Amino acid sequence: MNRFKSLLLLLLFSSWNVLFAQDIQGELKQWHKVTLVFEGPETSEQAEENPFLNYRLNVTFTHSDSQEKFFIPGYYAADGNAANSGAEAGNIWKVHFAPNKTGEWTYEVDFKKGKWAAVRTSEKIKSADFMDGTTGKVTISESDKSGRDFRGKGMLSYVGERYLKFSNGEYFLKCGADAPENFLAYDQFDGTFQNDGHKDNLVKSWAPHLKDWAAGDPTWGDGKGKEIVGAINYLASKGMNAFSFLTMNIAGDDQNVFPYVDYDTWDRFDTSKLDQWEILFEHADKLGMFLHFKTLEFENQGLLDNGGTGLYTKLYYRELIARFGHHLALNWNLAEETGDWTETPPTFPLDAPERIRLAEYISSIDAYKHHLVIHNGAWFDPLYGPNTKFTGASLQTNMEDFSRVHSQTLKVLNEAKEAGKVWAVAVDEPGDHRHSLIPDAEDPAHDTPRKNGLWGAMMAGAWGTEWYFGYEHAHSDLSLQDFRSRDLWWEQGKICLDFFNDNKITVWDMESDDSLVSSEGDYVLADEGKAYVVYLKNGGESTLDLRGFEGEFDVSWYNPRKGGELQKGKVKSISGSGKQSLGPPPVKKERDKDWVVWITKS
C-alpha cells in the first residue's frame, strides 16, 4: 500500500509539472532572446480580475557557476500568439531573458495574485498557484552572430564613461532618425487608434517603404507589417544605426500611439499590438538598430497619476520593461521636453524629485540597467550627480543654424562631471522645432547641419546624434512617411560614422579642447601627445598647438562631405612642441570647404 501511495504521488507530481511546465522558445545562445512560456489562469484583456494589475509574474535566473542573478518581470500574453491571431484572451504568460553568459542557468518562478500585485513588492501577496514555485534549468551556448547583429556584441551599457559600450568591449557611436515621433502610429498595428476620433488623419501607412521589405523579413497576421519593417530596413541600408519613437502620446501632438486597449483605459494593455511592436524591435536588433524609447511626451507628463510615480505609472513602465527590456541596445527616455521645475508650481506635476523617484523605480525592475536619460525642456541641474539613476542626457537645442549644439553638449558633459558623475550625452534633437533638418529637396548640401550639428556634436564628445524634422516643411515630425526625403543626409551621417569607426579613432580617450586650433569656431578632440582630430569648418590653413608634446606626428585629411580614404596634404607630418602648421587641405578647389584633419604620433 505504501508503494502504491508513493507511485500515485509520483504520477500526480509528474502530471502537475507537465500541466504547468514551460515551453522554452528562441535560440539558446548567449545574448539571444530566450522566452519561457507558461500556462497560467485563463483570462482576457477585459477580465474582471485584471491580469495586468492583479497578477505578478517574476522569474529569477541564476548562473550555475558565477551565481550571477537576473530578476526578470513577465507579462500576460493572451493566447501566446496574439501578434498573428489578434487574440485578447488566453492562458499564456511569458518572460524574456537575454543571458549574458554561456553555461547552465537555473530559474525559479514567482507568480502572485492580489490587489495591485503587479506594482507591489510585498512578500505577503498570495500565490497565484499554477507555475508559482516552478524551477528548471536551461543551457546556453555561444552566439553565432557577427557583423551589425547586436546578438554578436552583447548588451550595450553605460559604463561610467561618455560612450556606451557593448559586452564584447566595443564602443558604439550612433546616428539615426529622431523623427517622426509618431513612428509607431502605423495602420497595420492592432488597436482602436485608427478610428477612435483622436487625430486619425495622422495614422501612417509607411507605403513608400514597401519596396524596402525583403523576402524573409518578418510580418504578422496575413502578411502585415511590410511597410514599417521596410522603413527601418531602409535606414539600416543607409548606414544608420538608431531610430526613436514615442510609446505613448495620448494627450500629445499625434494621439495615436499608446500601449493600452483604448485611449482612455490605462491599466489594460493591447497584447496583440505590443506583440507586433516586439516583432519590429526584434528585427531591429538583427539590423544593428538602436532603440530609443521615448516614454512620455511633453503634453503627457502629468497624465498618469498626475505626474507622480503611482499605480498607473509603475504599471506602464513595468509592462514596457517586461516586454522589451531584453533588447540589447536601447535607452529609456523618461520624458520628451521635460517640464520646467524652476517654476512654482512647476509647469507639470512631474517635477525633479518625481523624475528621480521614477528613475529609481525603473532601475529597480530593469535587470539590465539600460542607459537612463531624459530630454530637456527644463535643464538637467537637479538630476546630475552620483545619487540619481540617470546616466545621461537626450539633448535638444533651439537654433535654426544648429549653432548651440557644440556648446550645449560641452555644457552638459562638463556640468555632469563636476557634479560627480560622468554622463553619456546624445544630441537627439539638434536645431529648432520649426525647421531643424529640412528635406533634401530644399537643402541638398546640408552644409549647416553637417558643420554645426553633426560634427559639432561628435567633436564635443557626444556619443551620437538623431535627427528631428521641423514642422514648417514637407515630411515633418508628424507627417513623414518616407525617410528618402533625407536620403542625401543619411549619407553624410554615415560618412561621419565611417571616419571614427573605420580609422579606429578612440574618441573615448579624447577630450574636446578647441583652444588647440588657431582658427576660431573650429573643433578639436585630443588625446594630447598621442592623437588629435581637428574639424575645420571652412578649410584653410590652421595651426595645432602641441603644448610641449614633442615627437613626430603624421597628418592625414578626410572629406566630411564625400567620405572615402584618408588623404595626404602638402604637410605630411609635423614635429615640435608648440604651434605647428597643418598646411592647406589636399584638394585645391575645395580648400574653402570643411575638412577633418587626423593627427597621430608616428
PDB file of C-alpha atoms in Angstrom, residues 190-445:
ATOM      1  CA  ASP A 190      -3.842  46.292 -33.968  1.00  0.00           C
ATOM      2  CA  GLY A 191      -5.938  48.581 -31.819  1.00  0.00           C
ATOM      3  CA  THR A 192      -8.549  51.289 -31.940  1.00  0.00           C
ATOM      4  CA  PHE A 193      -6.250  54.254 -32.500  1.00  0.00           C
ATOM      5  CA  GLN A 194      -7.075  54.346 -36.216  1.00  0.00           C
ATOM      6  CA  ASN A 195     -10.722  55.224 -35.667  1.00  0.00           C
ATOM      7  CA  ASP A 196     -11.072  56.494 -32.103  1.00  0.00           C
ATOM      8  CA  GLY A 197     -11.585  60.105 -33.165  1.00  0.00           C
ATOM      9  CA  HIS A 198      -8.202  61.327 -31.954  1.00  0.00           C
ATOM     10  CA  LYS A 199      -6.300  62.775 -34.937  1.00  0.00           C
ATOM     11  CA  ASP A 200      -6.938  59.706 -37.046  1.00  0.00           C
ATOM     12  CA  ASN A 201      -5.699  61.645 -40.085  1.00  0.00           C
ATOM     13  CA  LEU A 202      -2.129  61.293 -38.790  1.00  0.00           C
ATOM     14  CA  VAL A 203      -2.122  57.473 -38.854  1.00  0.00           C
ATOM     15  CA  LYS A 204       0.625  56.180 -41.152  1.00  0.00           C
ATOM     16  CA  SER A 205       0.783  53.552 -43.887  1.00  0.00           C
ATOM     17  CA  TRP A 206       4.562  53.815 -44.484  1.00  0.00           C
ATOM     18  CA  ALA A 207       3.664  52.893 -48.101  1.00  0.00           C
ATOM     19  CA  PRO A 208       6.835  54.388 -49.691  1.00  0.00           C
ATOM     20  CA  HIS A 209       8.901  51.788 -47.850  1.00  0.00           C
ATOM     21  CA  LEU A 210       7.040  48.711 -49.031  1.00  0.00           C
ATOM     22  CA  LYS A 211       9.774  48.233 -51.641  1.00  0.00           C
ATOM     23  CA  ASP A 212      12.383  48.052 -48.866  1.00  0.00           C
ATOM     24  CA  TRP A 213      10.874  44.916 -47.347  1.00  0.00           C
ATOM     25  CA  ALA A 214      12.668  41.752 -48.497  1.00  0.00           C
ATOM     26  CA  ALA A 215      11.718  38.092 -48.628  1.00  0.00           C
ATOM     27  CA  GLY A 216      12.480  36.508 -45.284  1.00  0.00           C
ATOM     28  CA  ASP A 217      11.801  39.696 -43.320  1.00  0.00           C
ATOM     29  CA  PRO A 218       9.154  39.415 -40.598  1.00  0.00           C
ATOM     30  CA  THR A 219       5.443  40.094 -40.927  1.00  0.00           C
ATOM     31  CA  TRP A 220       2.422  39.346 -38.751  1.00  0.00           C
ATOM     32  CA  GLY A 221      -1.141  38.293 -39.347  1.00  0.00           C
ATOM     33  CA  ASP A 222      -1.763  37.815 -43.027  1.00  0.00           C
ATOM     34  CA  GLY A 223       1.435  39.455 -44.301  1.00  0.00           C
ATOM     35  CA  LYS A 224       1.065  42.708 -42.378  1.00  0.00           C
ATOM     36  CA  GLY A 225       3.948  44.923 -41.350  1.00  0.00           C
ATOM     37  CA  LYS A 226       5.989  45.030 -44.550  1.00  0.00           C
ATOM     38  CA  GLU A 227       5.972  48.820 -44.872  1.00  0.00           C
ATOM     39  CA  ILE A 228       7.219  49.672 -41.383  1.00  0.00           C
ATOM     40  CA  VAL A 229       9.773  46.847 -41.469  1.00  0.00           C
ATOM     41  CA  GLY A 230      10.889  48.275 -44.800  1.00  0.00           C
ATOM     42  CA  ALA A 231      11.301  51.703 -43.208  1.00  0.00           C
ATOM     43  CA  ILE A 232      13.927  50.507 -40.745  1.00  0.00           C
ATOM     44  CA  ASN A 233      15.481  48.324 -43.458  1.00  0.00           C
ATOM     45  CA  TYR A 234      15.994  51.498 -45.468  1.00  0.00           C
ATOM     46  CA  LEU A 235      17.629  53.385 -42.598  1.00  0.00           C
ATOM     47  CA  ALA A 236      19.954  50.458 -41.950  1.00  0.00           C
ATOM     48  CA  SER A 237      20.824  50.267 -45.656  1.00  0.00           C
ATOM     49  CA  LYS A 238      21.957  53.906 -45.484  1.00  0.00           C
ATOM     50  CA  GLY A 239      24.341  53.081 -42.647  1.00  0.00           C
ATOM     51  CA  MET A 240      22.137  54.465 -39.889  1.00  0.00           C
ATOM     52  CA  ASN A 241      22.050  52.559 -36.600  1.00  0.00           C
ATOM     53  CA  ALA A 242      19.318  54.209 -34.494  1.00  0.00           C
ATOM     54  CA  PHE A 243      15.694  55.320 -34.582  1.00  0.00           C
ATOM     55  CA  SER A 244      13.366  56.751 -31.968  1.00  0.00           C
ATOM     56  CA  PHE A 245       9.663  56.565 -31.222  1.00  0.00           C
ATOM     57  CA  LEU A 246       7.155  57.613 -28.636  1.00  0.00           C
ATOM     58  CA  THR A 247       5.445  54.751 -26.820  1.00  0.00           C
ATOM     59  CA  MET A 248       2.658  56.983 -25.537  1.00  0.00           C
ATOM     60  CA  ASN A 249       1.284  60.275 -26.841  1.00  0.00           C
ATOM     61  CA  ILE A 250      -2.323  60.099 -25.673  1.00  0.00           C
ATOM     62  CA  ALA A 251      -2.517  63.801 -24.916  1.00  0.00           C
ATOM     63  CA  GLY A 252       0.151  64.893 -27.374  1.00  0.00           C
ATOM     64  CA  ASP A 253       0.534  66.140 -30.925  1.00  0.00           C
ATOM     65  CA  ASP A 254      -0.399  62.847 -32.588  1.00  0.00           C
ATOM     66  CA  GLN A 255      -2.504  60.916 -30.033  1.00  0.00           C
ATOM     67  CA  ASN A 256      -2.289  57.609 -31.937  1.00  0.00           C
ATOM     68  CA  VAL A 257       0.477  55.790 -30.057  1.00  0.00           C
ATOM     69  CA  PHE A 258      -0.203  54.050 -26.757  1.00  0.00           C
ATOM     70  CA  PRO A 259       0.156  50.503 -25.406  1.00  0.00           C
ATOM     71  CA  TYR A 260      -3.372  50.264 -23.999  1.00  0.00           C
ATOM     72  CA  VAL A 261      -6.562  48.620 -25.249  1.00  0.00           C
ATOM     73  CA  ASP A 262      -8.018  52.056 -25.900  1.00  0.00           C
ATOM     74  CA  TYR A 263      -7.338  55.745 -25.462  1.00  0.00           C
ATOM     75  CA  ASP A 264      -8.938  56.048 -22.024  1.00  0.00           C
ATOM     76  CA  THR A 265      -8.021  52.805 -20.212  1.00  0.00           C
ATOM     77  CA  TRP A 266      -4.571  52.941 -18.609  1.00  0.00           C
ATOM     78  CA  ASP A 267      -4.376  49.645 -16.743  1.00  0.00           C
ATOM     79  CA  ARG A 268      -5.095  47.182 -19.568  1.00  0.00           C
ATOM     80  CA  PHE A 269      -2.693  46.568 -22.426  1.00  0.00           C
ATOM     81  CA  ASP A 270      -3.285  45.606 -26.040  1.00  0.00           C
ATOM     82  CA  THR A 271      -1.460  42.273 -26.127  1.00  0.00           C
ATOM     83  CA  SER A 272      -1.540  41.833 -29.910  1.00  0.00           C
ATOM     84  CA  LYS A 273      -0.342  45.349 -30.690  1.00  0.00           C
ATOM     85  CA  LEU A 274       2.557  45.070 -28.241  1.00  0.00           C
ATOM     86  CA  ASP A 275       3.499  41.681 -29.694  1.00  0.00           C
ATOM     87  CA  GLN A 276       3.608  43.340 -33.102  1.00  0.00           C
ATOM     88  CA  TRP A 277       5.875  46.095 -31.750  1.00  0.00           C
ATOM     89  CA  GLU A 278       8.134  43.317 -30.485  1.00  0.00           C
ATOM     90  CA  ILE A 279       8.402  41.746 -33.948  1.00  0.00           C
ATOM     91  CA  LEU A 280       9.613  45.092 -35.285  1.00  0.00           C
ATOM     92  CA  PHE A 281      12.081  45.659 -32.444  1.00  0.00           C
ATOM     93  CA  GLU A 282      13.473  42.143 -32.707  1.00  0.00           C
ATOM     94  CA  HIS A 283      14.143  42.734 -36.400  1.00  0.00           C
ATOM     95  CA  ALA A 284      15.886  45.988 -35.466  1.00  0.00           C
ATOM     96  CA  ASP A 285      18.289  44.082 -33.186  1.00  0.00           C
ATOM     97  CA  LYS A 286      19.351  41.916 -36.101  1.00  0.00           C
ATOM     98  CA  LEU A 287      19.946  45.003 -38.261  1.00  0.00           C
ATOM     99  CA  GLY A 288      22.029  46.671 -35.560  1.00  0.00           C
ATOM    100  CA  MET A 289      19.471  49.438 -34.926  1.00  0.00           C
ATOM    101  CA  PHE A 290      19.495  51.131 -31.510  1.00  0.00           C
ATOM    102  CA  LEU A 291      16.010  51.574 -29.983  1.00  0.00           C
ATOM    103  CA  HIS A 292      15.315  54.995 -28.466  1.00  0.00           C
ATOM    104  CA  PHE A 293      12.222  54.568 -26.256  1.00  0.00           C
ATOM    105  CA  LYS A 294      10.690  57.997 -25.644  1.00  0.00           C
ATOM    106  CA  THR A 295       8.235  57.031 -22.941  1.00  0.00           C
ATOM    107  CA  LEU A 296       6.422  60.319 -22.305  1.00  0.00           C
ATOM    108  CA  GLU A 297       5.721  63.328 -24.466  1.00  0.00           C
ATOM    109  CA  PHE A 298       5.697  66.931 -23.220  1.00  0.00           C
ATOM    110  CA  GLU A 299       1.911  67.042 -23.095  1.00  0.00           C
ATOM    111  CA  ASN A 300       1.629  63.643 -21.352  1.00  0.00           C
ATOM    112  CA  GLN A 301       3.887  64.283 -18.388  1.00  0.00           C
ATOM    113  CA  GLY A 302       1.032  64.817 -15.976  1.00  0.00           C
ATOM    114  CA  LEU A 303      -1.310  62.228 -17.454  1.00  0.00           C
ATOM    115  CA  LEU A 304      -0.598  59.135 -15.333  1.00  0.00           C
ATOM    116  CA  ASP A 305      -1.019  59.606 -11.568  1.00  0.00           C
ATOM    117  CA  ASN A 306      -0.972  63.380 -12.104  1.00  0.00           C
ATOM    118  CA  GLY A 307       2.731  63.101 -12.839  1.00  0.00           C
ATOM    119  CA  GLY A 308       3.584  61.007  -9.802  1.00  0.00           C
ATOM    120  CA  THR A 309       5.218  57.590  -9.620  1.00  0.00           C
ATOM    121  CA  GLY A 310       1.962  55.878  -8.736  1.00  0.00           C
ATOM    122  CA  LEU A 311      -0.024  52.839  -9.815  1.00  0.00           C
ATOM    123  CA  TYR A 312      -0.564  53.698 -13.484  1.00  0.00           C
ATOM    124  CA  THR A 313       2.976  54.988 -13.984  1.00  0.00           C
ATOM    125  CA  LYS A 314       4.564  51.932 -12.408  1.00  0.00           C
ATOM    126  CA  LEU A 315       2.323  49.593 -14.373  1.00  0.00           C
ATOM    127  CA  TYR A 316       3.175  51.370 -17.644  1.00  0.00           C
ATOM    128  CA  TYR A 317       6.925  51.077 -17.156  1.00  0.00           C
ATOM    129  CA  ARG A 318       6.736  47.534 -15.829  1.00  0.00           C
ATOM    130  CA  GLU A 319       4.919  46.417 -18.982  1.00  0.00           C
ATOM    131  CA  LEU A 320       7.471  48.150 -21.225  1.00  0.00           C
ATOM    132  CA  ILE A 321      10.392  46.589 -19.371  1.00  0.00           C
ATOM    133  CA  ALA A 322       8.817  43.118 -19.198  1.00  0.00           C
ATOM    134  CA  ARG A 323       8.146  43.075 -22.910  1.00  0.00           C
ATOM    135  CA  PHE A 324      11.118  44.990 -24.303  1.00  0.00           C
ATOM    136  CA  GLY A 325      13.820  45.156 -21.626  1.00  0.00           C
ATOM    137  CA  HIS A 326      15.686  42.168 -23.086  1.00  0.00           C
ATOM    138  CA  HIS A 327      16.674  44.153 -26.181  1.00  0.00           C
ATOM    139  CA  LEU A 328      20.398  44.711 -26.320  1.00  0.00           C
ATOM    140  CA  ALA A 329      20.763  48.333 -27.429  1.00  0.00           C
ATOM    141  CA  LEU A 330      18.250  50.831 -26.105  1.00  0.00           C
ATOM    142  CA  ASN A 331      17.707  53.683 -23.714  1.00  0.00           C
ATOM    143  CA  TRP A 332      14.705  54.591 -21.616  1.00  0.00           C
ATOM    144  CA  ASN A 333      13.959  58.293 -22.115  1.00  0.00           C
ATOM    145  CA  LEU A 334      11.740  59.364 -19.209  1.00  0.00           C
ATOM    146  CA  ALA A 335      10.268  62.419 -20.889  1.00  0.00           C
ATOM    147  CA  GLU A 336      10.487  64.441 -24.047  1.00  0.00           C
ATOM    148  CA  GLU A 337      10.789  68.196 -23.388  1.00  0.00           C
ATOM    149  CA  THR A 338      10.585  67.721 -19.666  1.00  0.00           C
ATOM    150  CA  GLY A 339       8.538  70.250 -17.678  1.00  0.00           C
ATOM    151  CA  ASP A 340      10.096  73.331 -16.119  1.00  0.00           C
ATOM    152  CA  TRP A 341      10.634  72.653 -12.399  1.00  0.00           C
ATOM    153  CA  THR A 342      12.173  76.078 -11.793  1.00  0.00           C
ATOM    154  CA  GLU A 343       8.657  77.494 -11.678  1.00  0.00           C
ATOM    155  CA  THR A 344       6.417  77.401  -8.593  1.00  0.00           C
ATOM    156  CA  PRO A 345       4.283  75.433  -9.154  1.00  0.00           C
ATOM    157  CA  PRO A 346       6.116  73.609 -11.961  1.00  0.00           C
ATOM    158  CA  THR A 347       4.663  73.536 -15.459  1.00  0.00           C
ATOM    159  CA  PHE A 348       3.798  69.888 -14.908  1.00  0.00           C
ATOM    160  CA  PRO A 349       3.433  67.961 -11.656  1.00  0.00           C
ATOM    161  CA  LEU A 350       6.273  65.627 -12.636  1.00  0.00           C
ATOM    162  CA  ASP A 351       8.973  67.795 -11.059  1.00  0.00           C
ATOM    163  CA  ALA A 352      12.647  66.966 -10.445  1.00  0.00           C
ATOM    164  CA  PRO A 353      12.215  64.874  -7.264  1.00  0.00           C
ATOM    165  CA  GLU A 354       9.499  62.875  -9.020  1.00  0.00           C
ATOM    166  CA  ARG A 355      11.780  62.303 -12.004  1.00  0.00           C
ATOM    167  CA  ILE A 356      14.401  60.958  -9.630  1.00  0.00           C
ATOM    168  CA  ARG A 357      11.865  58.630  -7.968  1.00  0.00           C
ATOM    169  CA  LEU A 358      10.692  57.384 -11.357  1.00  0.00           C
ATOM    170  CA  ALA A 359      14.282  56.700 -12.428  1.00  0.00           C
ATOM    171  CA  GLU A 360      14.810  54.726  -9.219  1.00  0.00           C
ATOM    172  CA  TYR A 361      11.711  52.639  -9.886  1.00  0.00           C
ATOM    173  CA  ILE A 362      12.741  51.869 -13.464  1.00  0.00           C
ATOM    174  CA  SER A 363      16.240  50.930 -12.365  1.00  0.00           C
ATOM    175  CA  SER A 364      14.819  48.615  -9.706  1.00  0.00           C
ATOM    176  CA  ILE A 365      12.887  46.486 -12.219  1.00  0.00           C
ATOM    177  CA  ASP A 366      15.212  46.722 -15.248  1.00  0.00           C
ATOM    178  CA  ALA A 367      17.597  43.827 -14.668  1.00  0.00           C
ATOM    179  CA  TYR A 368      19.939  45.011 -17.430  1.00  0.00           C
ATOM    180  CA  LYS A 369      20.253  48.593 -16.163  1.00  0.00           C
ATOM    181  CA  HIS A 370      19.815  50.163 -19.572  1.00  0.00           C
ATOM    182  CA  HIS A 371      21.015  53.717 -20.248  1.00  0.00           C
ATOM    183  CA  LEU A 372      18.551  56.053 -18.495  1.00  0.00           C
ATOM    184  CA  VAL A 373      18.135  59.535 -19.971  1.00  0.00           C
ATOM    185  CA  ILE A 374      15.821  62.486 -20.085  1.00  0.00           C
ATOM    186  CA  HIS A 375      15.149  65.168 -22.693  1.00  0.00           C
ATOM    187  CA  ASN A 376      15.476  68.818 -21.779  1.00  0.00           C
ATOM    188  CA  GLY A 377      12.811  71.440 -21.581  1.00  0.00           C
ATOM    189  CA  ALA A 378      13.951  72.338 -18.105  1.00  0.00           C
ATOM    190  CA  TRP A 379      17.708  71.967 -17.740  1.00  0.00           C
ATOM    191  CA  PHE A 380      19.350  68.940 -16.117  1.00  0.00           C
ATOM    192  CA  ASP A 381      20.805  70.539 -12.956  1.00  0.00           C
ATOM    193  CA  PRO A 382      18.665  68.719 -10.336  1.00  0.00           C
ATOM    194  CA  LEU A 383      19.325  65.355 -11.973  1.00  0.00           C
ATOM    195  CA  TYR A 384      23.121  65.395 -12.018  1.00  0.00           C
ATOM    196  CA  GLY A 385      25.313  63.606  -9.512  1.00  0.00           C
ATOM    197  CA  PRO A 386      26.044  60.122  -8.181  1.00  0.00           C
ATOM    198  CA  ASN A 387      22.847  59.887  -6.157  1.00  0.00           C
ATOM    199  CA  THR A 388      20.424  59.628  -9.089  1.00  0.00           C
ATOM    200  CA  LYS A 389      19.970  56.758 -11.517  1.00  0.00           C
ATOM    201  CA  PHE A 390      20.279  58.982 -14.584  1.00  0.00           C
ATOM    202  CA  THR A 391      23.233  58.095 -16.775  1.00  0.00           C
ATOM    203  CA  GLY A 392      22.951  60.715 -19.494  1.00  0.00           C
ATOM    204  CA  ALA A 393      21.039  63.313 -21.441  1.00  0.00           C
ATOM    205  CA  SER A 394      18.969  63.279 -24.594  1.00  0.00           C
ATOM    206  CA  LEU A 395      19.833  66.805 -25.655  1.00  0.00           C
ATOM    207  CA  GLN A 396      17.625  69.241 -27.547  1.00  0.00           C
ATOM    208  CA  THR A 397      18.840  72.605 -28.861  1.00  0.00           C
ATOM    209  CA  ASN A 398      16.869  75.540 -30.222  1.00  0.00           C
ATOM    210  CA  MET A 399      18.697  77.407 -33.003  1.00  0.00           C
ATOM    211  CA  GLU A 400      17.818  77.154 -36.687  1.00  0.00           C
ATOM    212  CA  ASP A 401      21.511  77.154 -37.645  1.00  0.00           C
ATOM    213  CA  PHE A 402      22.416  74.436 -35.105  1.00  0.00           C
ATOM    214  CA  SER A 403      24.892  76.868 -33.582  1.00  0.00           C
ATOM    215  CA  ARG A 404      24.318  75.769 -29.957  1.00  0.00           C
ATOM    216  CA  VAL A 405      24.872  72.045 -30.489  1.00  0.00           C
ATOM    217  CA  HIS A 406      28.604  72.016 -29.760  1.00  0.00           C
ATOM    218  CA  SER A 407      28.486  74.372 -26.783  1.00  0.00           C
ATOM    219  CA  GLN A 408      25.404  72.783 -25.197  1.00  0.00           C
ATOM    220  CA  THR A 409      26.898  69.307 -25.482  1.00  0.00           C
ATOM    221  CA  LEU A 410      30.038  70.502 -23.725  1.00  0.00           C
ATOM    222  CA  LYS A 411      27.933  72.261 -21.109  1.00  0.00           C
ATOM    223  CA  VAL A 412      26.072  69.086 -20.113  1.00  0.00           C
ATOM    224  CA  LEU A 413      29.207  66.934 -20.136  1.00  0.00           C
ATOM    225  CA  ASN A 414      31.154  69.382 -18.005  1.00  0.00           C
ATOM    226  CA  GLU A 415      28.331  70.055 -15.551  1.00  0.00           C
ATOM    227  CA  ALA A 416      27.615  66.367 -15.041  1.00  0.00           C
ATOM    228  CA  LYS A 417      31.289  65.595 -14.435  1.00  0.00           C
ATOM    229  CA  GLU A 418      31.632  68.450 -11.961  1.00  0.00           C
ATOM    230  CA  ALA A 419      28.562  67.158 -10.109  1.00  0.00           C
ATOM    231  CA  GLY A 420      30.287  63.829  -9.590  1.00  0.00           C
ATOM    232  CA  LYS A 421      29.076  61.518 -12.364  1.00  0.00           C
ATOM    233  CA  VAL A 422      30.153  61.325 -15.994  1.00  0.00           C
ATOM    234  CA  TRP A 423      27.142  61.340 -18.308  1.00  0.00           C
ATOM    235  CA  ALA A 424      26.828  59.903 -21.807  1.00  0.00           C
ATOM    236  CA  VAL A 425      25.189  62.601 -23.926  1.00  0.00           C
ATOM    237  CA  ALA A 426      23.492  62.187 -27.301  1.00  0.00           C
ATOM    238  CA  VAL A 427      22.161  65.137 -29.291  1.00  0.00           C
ATOM    239  CA  ASP A 428      18.746  63.773 -30.220  1.00  0.00           C
ATOM    240  CA  GLU A 429      17.054  66.940 -31.401  1.00  0.00           C
ATOM    241  CA  PRO A 430      19.567  69.373 -32.898  1.00  0.00           C
ATOM    242  CA  GLY A 431      18.286  72.560 -34.490  1.00  0.00           C
ATOM    243  CA  ASP A 432      14.935  74.170 -33.747  1.00  0.00           C
ATOM    244  CA  HIS A 433      11.351  72.930 -33.788  1.00  0.00           C
ATOM    245  CA  ARG A 434      10.290  74.906 -36.874  1.00  0.00           C
ATOM    246  CA  HIS A 435      12.980  73.824 -39.337  1.00  0.00           C
ATOM    247  CA  SER A 436      15.730  71.582 -37.986  1.00  0.00           C
ATOM    248  CA  LEU A 437      16.765  69.057 -40.668  1.00  0.00           C
ATOM    249  CA  ILE A 438      14.830  70.112 -43.759  1.00  0.00           C
ATOM    250  CA  PRO A 439      14.346  67.782 -46.768  1.00  0.00           C
ATOM    251  CA  ASP A 440      16.963  67.220 -49.462  1.00  0.00           C
ATOM    252  CA  ALA A 441      14.702  68.987 -51.960  1.00  0.00           C
ATOM    253  CA  GLU A 442      15.147  72.254 -50.038  1.00  0.00           C
ATOM    254  CA  ASP A 443      18.760  71.821 -48.938  1.00  0.00           C
ATOM    255  CA  PRO A 444      20.631  69.064 -50.774  1.00  0.00           C
ATOM    256  CA  ALA A 445      24.068  70.072 -49.446  1.00  0.00           C
TER     257      ALA A 445
END
